[in-house]
Coordinates of C-alpha atoms and ligand atoms in Angstrom, one line a residue:
X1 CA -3.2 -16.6 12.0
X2 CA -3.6 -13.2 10.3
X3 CA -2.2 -10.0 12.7
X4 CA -5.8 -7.9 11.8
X5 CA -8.9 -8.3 10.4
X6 CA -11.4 -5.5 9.6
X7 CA -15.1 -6.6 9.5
X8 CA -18.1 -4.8 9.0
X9 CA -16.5 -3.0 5.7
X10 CA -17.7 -2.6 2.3
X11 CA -14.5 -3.0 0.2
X12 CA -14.2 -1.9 -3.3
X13 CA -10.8 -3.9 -4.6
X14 CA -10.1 -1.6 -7.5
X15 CA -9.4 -5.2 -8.9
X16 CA -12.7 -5.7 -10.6
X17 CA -14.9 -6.7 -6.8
X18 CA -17.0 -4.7 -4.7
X19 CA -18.0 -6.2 -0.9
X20 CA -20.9 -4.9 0.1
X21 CA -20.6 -6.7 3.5
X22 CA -16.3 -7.3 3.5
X23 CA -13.8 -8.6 5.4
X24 CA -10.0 -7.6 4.9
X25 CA -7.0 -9.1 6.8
X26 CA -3.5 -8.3 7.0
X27 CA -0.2 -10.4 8.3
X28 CA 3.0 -9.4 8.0
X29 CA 2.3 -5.2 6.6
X30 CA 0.4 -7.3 3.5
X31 CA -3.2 -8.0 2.7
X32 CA -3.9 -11.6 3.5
X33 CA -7.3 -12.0 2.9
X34 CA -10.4 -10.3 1.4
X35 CA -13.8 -11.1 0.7
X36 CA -16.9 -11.4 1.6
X37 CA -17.7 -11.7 5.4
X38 CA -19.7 -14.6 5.2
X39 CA -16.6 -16.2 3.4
X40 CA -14.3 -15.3 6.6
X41 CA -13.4 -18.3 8.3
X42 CA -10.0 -17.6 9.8
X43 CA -8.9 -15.7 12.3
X44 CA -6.9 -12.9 13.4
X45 CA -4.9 -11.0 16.6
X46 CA -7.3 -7.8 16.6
X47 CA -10.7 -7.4 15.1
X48 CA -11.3 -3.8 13.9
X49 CA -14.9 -2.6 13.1
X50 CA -15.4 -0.6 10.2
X51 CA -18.6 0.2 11.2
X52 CA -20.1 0.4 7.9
X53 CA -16.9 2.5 6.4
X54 CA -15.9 1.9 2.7
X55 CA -12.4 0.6 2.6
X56 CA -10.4 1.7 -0.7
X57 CA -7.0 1.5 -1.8
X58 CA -4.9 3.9 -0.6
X59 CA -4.2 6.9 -2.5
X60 CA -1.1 7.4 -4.5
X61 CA 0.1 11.2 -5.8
X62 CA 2.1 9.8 -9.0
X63 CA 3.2 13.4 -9.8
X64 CA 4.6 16.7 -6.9
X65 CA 6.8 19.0 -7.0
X66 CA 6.4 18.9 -2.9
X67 CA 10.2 20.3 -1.7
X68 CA 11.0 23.7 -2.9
X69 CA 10.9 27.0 -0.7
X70 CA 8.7 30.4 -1.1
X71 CA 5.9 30.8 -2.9
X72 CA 4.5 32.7 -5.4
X73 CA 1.2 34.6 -4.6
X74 CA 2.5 37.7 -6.4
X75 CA 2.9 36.2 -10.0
X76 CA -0.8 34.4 -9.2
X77 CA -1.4 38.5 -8.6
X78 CA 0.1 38.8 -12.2
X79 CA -1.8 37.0 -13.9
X80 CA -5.1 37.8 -12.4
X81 CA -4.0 41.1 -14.0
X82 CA -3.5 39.6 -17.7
X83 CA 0.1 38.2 -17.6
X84 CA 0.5 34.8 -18.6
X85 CA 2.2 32.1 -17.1
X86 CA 4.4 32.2 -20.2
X87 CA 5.0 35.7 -19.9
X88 CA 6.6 35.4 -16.2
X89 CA 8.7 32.8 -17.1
X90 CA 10.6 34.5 -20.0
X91 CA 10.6 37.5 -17.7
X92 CA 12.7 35.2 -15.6
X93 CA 10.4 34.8 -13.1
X94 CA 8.3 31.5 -12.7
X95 CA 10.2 28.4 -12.0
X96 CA 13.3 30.4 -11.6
X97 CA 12.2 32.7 -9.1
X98 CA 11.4 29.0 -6.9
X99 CA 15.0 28.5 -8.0
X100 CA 16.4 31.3 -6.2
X101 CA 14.1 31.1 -2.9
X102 CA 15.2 26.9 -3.1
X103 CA 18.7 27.1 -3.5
X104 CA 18.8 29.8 -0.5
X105 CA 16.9 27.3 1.9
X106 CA 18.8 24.7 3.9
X107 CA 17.6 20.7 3.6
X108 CA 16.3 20.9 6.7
X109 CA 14.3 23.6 5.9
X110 CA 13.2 22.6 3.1
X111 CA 12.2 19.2 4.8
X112 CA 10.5 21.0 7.1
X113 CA 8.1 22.8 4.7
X114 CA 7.3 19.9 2.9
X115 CA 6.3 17.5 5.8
X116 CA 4.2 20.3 6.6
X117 CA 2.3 20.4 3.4
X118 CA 2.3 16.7 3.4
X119 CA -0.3 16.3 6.3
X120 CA -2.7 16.9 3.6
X121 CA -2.1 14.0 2.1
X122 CA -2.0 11.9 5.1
X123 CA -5.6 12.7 6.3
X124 CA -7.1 12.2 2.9
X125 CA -5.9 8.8 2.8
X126 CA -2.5 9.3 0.8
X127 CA 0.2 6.9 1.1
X128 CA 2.4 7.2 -2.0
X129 CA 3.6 10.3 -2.5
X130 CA 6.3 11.2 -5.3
X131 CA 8.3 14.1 -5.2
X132 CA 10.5 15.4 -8.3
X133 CA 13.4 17.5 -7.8
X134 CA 14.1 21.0 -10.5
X135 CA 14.4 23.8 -8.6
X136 CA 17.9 23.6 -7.6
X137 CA 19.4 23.2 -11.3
X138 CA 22.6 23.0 -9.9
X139 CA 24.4 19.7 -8.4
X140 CA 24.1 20.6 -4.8
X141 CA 20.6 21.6 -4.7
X142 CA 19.4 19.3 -7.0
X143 CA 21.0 16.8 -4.6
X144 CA 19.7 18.6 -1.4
X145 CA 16.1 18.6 -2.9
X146 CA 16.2 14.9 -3.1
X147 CA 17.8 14.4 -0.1
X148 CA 14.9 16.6 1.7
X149 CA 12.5 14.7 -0.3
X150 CA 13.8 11.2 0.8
X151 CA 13.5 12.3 4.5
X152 CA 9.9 12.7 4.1
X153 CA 7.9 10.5 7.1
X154 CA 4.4 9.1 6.9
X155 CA 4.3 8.5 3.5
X156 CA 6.7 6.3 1.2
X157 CA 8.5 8.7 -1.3
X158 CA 9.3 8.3 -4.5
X159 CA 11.7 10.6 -5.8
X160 CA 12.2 11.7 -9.4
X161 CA 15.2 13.7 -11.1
X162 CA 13.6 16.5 -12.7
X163 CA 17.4 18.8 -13.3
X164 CA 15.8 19.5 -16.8
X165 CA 12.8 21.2 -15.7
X166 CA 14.3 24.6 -17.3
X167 CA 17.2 26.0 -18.0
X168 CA 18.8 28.0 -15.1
X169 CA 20.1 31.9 -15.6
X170 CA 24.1 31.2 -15.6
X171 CA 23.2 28.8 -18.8
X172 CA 21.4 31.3 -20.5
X173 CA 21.3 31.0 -24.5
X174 CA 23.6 27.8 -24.2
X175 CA 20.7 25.0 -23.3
X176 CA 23.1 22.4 -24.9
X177 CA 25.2 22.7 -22.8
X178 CA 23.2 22.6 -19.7
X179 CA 22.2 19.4 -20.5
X180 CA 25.6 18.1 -20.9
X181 CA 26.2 19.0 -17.3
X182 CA 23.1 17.4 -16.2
X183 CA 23.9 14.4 -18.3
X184 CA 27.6 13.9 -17.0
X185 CA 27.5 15.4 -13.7
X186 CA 24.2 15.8 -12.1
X187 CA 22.0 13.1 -12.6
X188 CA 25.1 10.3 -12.3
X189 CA 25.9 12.3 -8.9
X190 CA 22.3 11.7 -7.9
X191 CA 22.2 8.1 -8.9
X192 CA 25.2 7.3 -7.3
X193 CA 24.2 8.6 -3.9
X194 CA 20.8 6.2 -4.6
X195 CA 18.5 9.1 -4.5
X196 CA 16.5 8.6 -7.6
X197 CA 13.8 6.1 -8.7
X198 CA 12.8 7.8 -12.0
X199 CA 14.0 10.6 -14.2
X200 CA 11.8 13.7 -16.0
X201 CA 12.2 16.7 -18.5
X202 CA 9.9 19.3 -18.8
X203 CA 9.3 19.4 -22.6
X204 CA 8.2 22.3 -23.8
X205 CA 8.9 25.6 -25.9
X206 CA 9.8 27.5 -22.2
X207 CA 11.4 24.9 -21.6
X208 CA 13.4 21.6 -23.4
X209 CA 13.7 20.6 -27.1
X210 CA 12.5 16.9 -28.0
X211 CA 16.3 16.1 -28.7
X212 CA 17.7 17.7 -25.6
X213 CA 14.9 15.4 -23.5
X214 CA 16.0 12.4 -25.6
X215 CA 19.4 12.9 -24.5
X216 CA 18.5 12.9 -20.5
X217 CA 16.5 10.0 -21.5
X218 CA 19.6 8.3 -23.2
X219 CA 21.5 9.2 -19.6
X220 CA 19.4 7.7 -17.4
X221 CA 18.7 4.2 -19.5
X222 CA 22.2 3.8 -19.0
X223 CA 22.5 4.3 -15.5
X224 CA 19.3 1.9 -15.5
X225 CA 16.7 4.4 -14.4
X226 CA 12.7 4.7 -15.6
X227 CA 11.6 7.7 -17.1
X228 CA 8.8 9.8 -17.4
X229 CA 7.5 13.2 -19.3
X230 CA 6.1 16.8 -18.7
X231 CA 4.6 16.6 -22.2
X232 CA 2.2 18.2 -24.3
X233 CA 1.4 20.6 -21.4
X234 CA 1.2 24.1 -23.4
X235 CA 2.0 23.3 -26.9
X236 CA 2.1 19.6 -29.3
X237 CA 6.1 18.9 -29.3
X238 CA 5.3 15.5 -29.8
X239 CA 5.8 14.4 -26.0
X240 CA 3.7 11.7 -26.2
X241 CA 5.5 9.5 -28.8
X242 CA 8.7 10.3 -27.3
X243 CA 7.6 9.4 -23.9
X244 CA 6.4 6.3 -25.5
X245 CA 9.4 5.3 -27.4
X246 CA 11.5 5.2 -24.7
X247 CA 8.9 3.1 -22.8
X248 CA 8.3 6.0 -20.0
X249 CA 6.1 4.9 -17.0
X250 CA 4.3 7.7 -17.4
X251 CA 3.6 11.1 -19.9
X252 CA 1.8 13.7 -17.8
X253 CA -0.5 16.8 -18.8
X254 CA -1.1 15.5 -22.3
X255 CA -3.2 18.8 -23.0
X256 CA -1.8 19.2 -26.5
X257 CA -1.2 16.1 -27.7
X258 CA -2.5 14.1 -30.7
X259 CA -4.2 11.2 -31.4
X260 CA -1.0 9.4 -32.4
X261 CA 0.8 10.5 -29.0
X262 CA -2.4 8.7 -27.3
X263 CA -1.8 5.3 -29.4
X264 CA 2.2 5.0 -28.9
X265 CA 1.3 5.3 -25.5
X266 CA -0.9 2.7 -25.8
X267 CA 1.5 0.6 -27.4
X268 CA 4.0 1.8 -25.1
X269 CA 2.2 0.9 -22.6
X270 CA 2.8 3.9 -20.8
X271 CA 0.4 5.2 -18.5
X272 CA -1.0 8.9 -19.0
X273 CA -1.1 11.0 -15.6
X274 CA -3.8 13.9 -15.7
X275 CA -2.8 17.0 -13.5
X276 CA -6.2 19.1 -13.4
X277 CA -5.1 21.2 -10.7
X278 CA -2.8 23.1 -13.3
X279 CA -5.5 23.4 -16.2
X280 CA -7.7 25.3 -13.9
X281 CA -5.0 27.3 -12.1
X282 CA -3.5 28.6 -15.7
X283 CA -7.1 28.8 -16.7
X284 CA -6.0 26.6 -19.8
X285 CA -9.1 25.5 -22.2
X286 CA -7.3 22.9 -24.2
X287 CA -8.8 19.5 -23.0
X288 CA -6.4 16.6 -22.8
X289 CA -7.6 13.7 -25.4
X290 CA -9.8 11.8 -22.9
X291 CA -11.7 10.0 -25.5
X292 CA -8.9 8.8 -27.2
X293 CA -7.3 7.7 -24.1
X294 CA -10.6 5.7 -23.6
X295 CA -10.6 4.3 -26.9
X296 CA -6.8 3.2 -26.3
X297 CA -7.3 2.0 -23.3
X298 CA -4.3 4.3 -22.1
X299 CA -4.6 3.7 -18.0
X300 CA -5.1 7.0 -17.0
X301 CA -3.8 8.2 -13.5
X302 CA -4.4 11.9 -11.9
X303 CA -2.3 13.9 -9.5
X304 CA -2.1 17.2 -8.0
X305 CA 1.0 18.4 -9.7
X306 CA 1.6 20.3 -6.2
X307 CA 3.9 22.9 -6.8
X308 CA 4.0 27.0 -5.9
X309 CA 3.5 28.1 -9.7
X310 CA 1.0 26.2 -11.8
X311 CA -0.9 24.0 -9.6
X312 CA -0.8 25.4 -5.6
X313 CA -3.2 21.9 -5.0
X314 CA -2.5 20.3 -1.6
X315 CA -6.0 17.5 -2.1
X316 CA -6.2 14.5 -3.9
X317 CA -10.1 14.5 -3.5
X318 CA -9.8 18.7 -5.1
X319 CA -8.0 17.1 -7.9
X320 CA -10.6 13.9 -8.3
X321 CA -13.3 16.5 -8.6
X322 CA -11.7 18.7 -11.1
X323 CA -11.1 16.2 -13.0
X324 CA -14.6 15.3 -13.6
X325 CA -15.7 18.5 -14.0
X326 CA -13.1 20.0 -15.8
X327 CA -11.9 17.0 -17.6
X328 CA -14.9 14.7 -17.6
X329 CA -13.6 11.6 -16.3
X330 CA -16.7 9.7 -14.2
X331 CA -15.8 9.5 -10.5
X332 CA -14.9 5.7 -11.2
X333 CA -12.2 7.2 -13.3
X334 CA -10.9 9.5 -10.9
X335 CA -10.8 6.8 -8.1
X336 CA -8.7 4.1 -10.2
X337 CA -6.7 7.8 -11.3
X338 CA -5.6 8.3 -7.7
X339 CA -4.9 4.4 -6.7
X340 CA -4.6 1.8 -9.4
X341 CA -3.1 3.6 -12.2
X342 CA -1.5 6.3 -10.5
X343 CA 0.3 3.2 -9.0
X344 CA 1.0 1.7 -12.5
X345 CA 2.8 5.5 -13.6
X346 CA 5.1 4.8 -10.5
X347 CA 6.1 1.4 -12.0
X348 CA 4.7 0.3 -8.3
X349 CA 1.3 -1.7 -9.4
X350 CA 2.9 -5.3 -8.4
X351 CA 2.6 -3.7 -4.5
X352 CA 0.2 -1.1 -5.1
X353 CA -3.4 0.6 -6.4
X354 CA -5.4 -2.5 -5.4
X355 CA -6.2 -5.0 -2.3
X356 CA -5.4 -8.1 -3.3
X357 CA -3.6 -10.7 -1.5
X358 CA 0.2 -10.3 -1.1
X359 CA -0.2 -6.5 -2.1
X360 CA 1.0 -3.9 0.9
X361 CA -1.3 -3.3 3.5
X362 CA -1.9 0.1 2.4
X363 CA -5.3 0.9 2.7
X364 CA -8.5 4.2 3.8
X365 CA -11.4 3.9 5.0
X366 CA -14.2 6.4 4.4
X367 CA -17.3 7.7 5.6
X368 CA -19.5 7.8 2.6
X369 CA -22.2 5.6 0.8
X370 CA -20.6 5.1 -2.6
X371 CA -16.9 5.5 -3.8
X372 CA -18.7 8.8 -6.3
X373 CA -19.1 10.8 -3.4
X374 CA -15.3 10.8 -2.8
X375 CA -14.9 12.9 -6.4
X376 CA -18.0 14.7 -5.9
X377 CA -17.9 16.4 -2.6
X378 CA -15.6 19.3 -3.0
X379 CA -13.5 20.4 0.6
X380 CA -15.3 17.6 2.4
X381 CA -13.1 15.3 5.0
X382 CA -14.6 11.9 4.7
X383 CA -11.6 9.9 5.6
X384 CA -11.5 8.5 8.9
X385 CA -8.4 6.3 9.2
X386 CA -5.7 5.1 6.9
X387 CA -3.7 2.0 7.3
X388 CA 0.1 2.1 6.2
X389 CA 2.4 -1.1 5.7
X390 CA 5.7 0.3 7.4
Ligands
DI6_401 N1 5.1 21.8 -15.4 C1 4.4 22.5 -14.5 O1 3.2 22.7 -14.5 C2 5.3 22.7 -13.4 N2 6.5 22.2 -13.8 C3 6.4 21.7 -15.0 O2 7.3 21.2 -15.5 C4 5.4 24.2 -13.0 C5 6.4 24.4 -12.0 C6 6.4 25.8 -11.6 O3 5.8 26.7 -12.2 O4 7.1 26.1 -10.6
FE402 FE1 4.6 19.0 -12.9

């Protein structure tokens, strides 16, 4: 006896079938049966009509930066003015001006803001969310932005150590040592309270060298912690292939990087995470290497990249279409970009990004005649009810 059935559905797996007249059942907060309807011969507690809805996976957001306090309209003021987003930062504002308004704001507060924001997610059919830490770049705040983040309802969080997103004021010209304090005290703080699943660097010339990020990456294989990589967003440092060699889950942005970045991650097997909302936001014009993705067969996964400087994005379906017309994917691409691979960048595809049987009953449906429409309708609302294994 399965707990629910929904009938009347047209189900696209994201496992390779499409139901044009489907059944899905659940038991237990897992997916115990899809098909066709005609195939459905069990039975369940509650029958649900779909009427006519397509049921997808449900979306995942591999990649936020969804706890952090103030905003920062004026610098967006900046730069419509000529400043670049390089230009704030070594002015010392960008990330670090977050950094001041975070470390000011209680947890709760900060809690607060960000289960606010999250209702976006929620009613487009979100419910995955990860949520990186970096703009405390001290131990407490650090802590308290993963503490906020793990408090998160609605969604299941997954929270990733970001203390080397850039290199805080009081460690000014000595980014060496920095990283020795988030290498011995910091992140082994974090891990030991058991508030991180995964550990990032920002990589880049505003930001860390290639051997400071291989050093946080060192740190956190020892304390048995997956990585992943802010890499090749504004300049080639090679991201890619250092992602790659130390088997991240994921590198994300990718603008930048080369051909052999796109085939150690391909050997890797890492999965590449495409953030859209922050190439149109900076106004960047350097494409990431799609087509050698393609070729590589490099899973590619998208994501907002919410956060207050680069990427103010708050819509998974914003980011789906921007990435097909900024970046090209089809909308087939920006579907399995939002739920199967985005899944795979988490390290979560054995429970996730798919409905097969014995995967979490996580699931949306939507009021639209083909998956496409979900990438190519831009501010629509077309979801109209998500399921959530609790
Ligand atoms: N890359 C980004 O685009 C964001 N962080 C990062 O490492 C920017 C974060 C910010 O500007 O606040
Ligand atoms: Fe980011």
């Amino acid at each position: 006896m399965h707990d629910a059935v929904w009938l009347n559905a047209r189900i696209a797996t994201l496992a390779g079938a499409t139901f044009r007249d489907g059944a899905l059942a659940v038991a237990g907060g897992r997916i115990s049966w899809v098909g066709e309807r005609c195939d459905w011969k069990e039975s369940a507690r509650t029958e649900h009509d779909a009427r006519g809805a397509w049921i997808l996976p449900a979306f995942v957001d591999c990649h936020t930066h969804l706890v952090y306090a103030g905003n920062r309209a004026h610098e967006f003021e900046l730069r419509l003015k000529g400043a670049s987003y390089e230009d704030i930062a070594r002015a010392g504002g960008g990330i670090l001006s977050t950094v001041r308004a975070t470390r000011e704001a209680s947890e709760d507060a900060l809690a607060a803001a960000a289960q606010r924001r999250l209702q976006r997610w929620i009613a487009e059919g979100a419910t995955v969310v990860e949520v990186k830490s970096g703009y405390g770049l001290d131990r407490d705040t650090e802590l308290k932005m993963l503490r906020a983040a793990r408090r998160l309802t609605g969604v299941t969080v997954k929270t990733t150590f970001l203390g080397a997103h850039t290199l805080p004021e009081e460690y000014k010209g000595r980014a060496d040592a920095y990283i020795d304090f988030v290498c011995d005290e910091v992140l082994p703080a974090a891990a030991d309270e058991k508030l991180v699943d995964a550990v990032d660097v920002f990589c880049e010339r505003i930001a860390f060298s290639r051997a400071q990020t291989a050093r946080v990456f060192d740190c956190a294989q020892r304390l048995g912690l997956p990585v992943k990589l802010h890499a090749d967003q504004l300049s080639d440092l090679g991201g890619a292939a250092l992602a790659a060699r130390h088997h991240a889950l994921s590198a994300d942005h990718l603008e930048y990087s080369s051909e052999q970045g796109v085939e150690a991650l391909a050997r890797s097997g890492s999965a590449a995470v495409l953030l859209p909302g922050a190439f149109y936001f900076l106004r960047e014009t350097r494409l990431p290497p799609i087509a050698a993705l393609r070729r590589n067969h490099v899973p590619m996964a998208l994501a907002t990249d919410h956060n207050p400087g680069s990427s103010p994005l708050s819509s998974p379906l914003l980011a789906m279409n921007m990435a097909c017309t900024l970046f090209h994917l089809t909308p087939e691409e920006a579907l399995a970009g939002f739920t199967v691979n985005a899944a795979r960048a988490l390290g979560m595809q054995a429970t996730h990004g798919t409905l097969e049987v014995g995967k979490a009953a996580d699931f949306a449906l939507w009021e639209i005649d083909s998956p496409a429409e979900l990438a190519y309708a831009i501010g629509a609302a077309p979801c109209v009810r998500r399921e959530r294994a609790t």
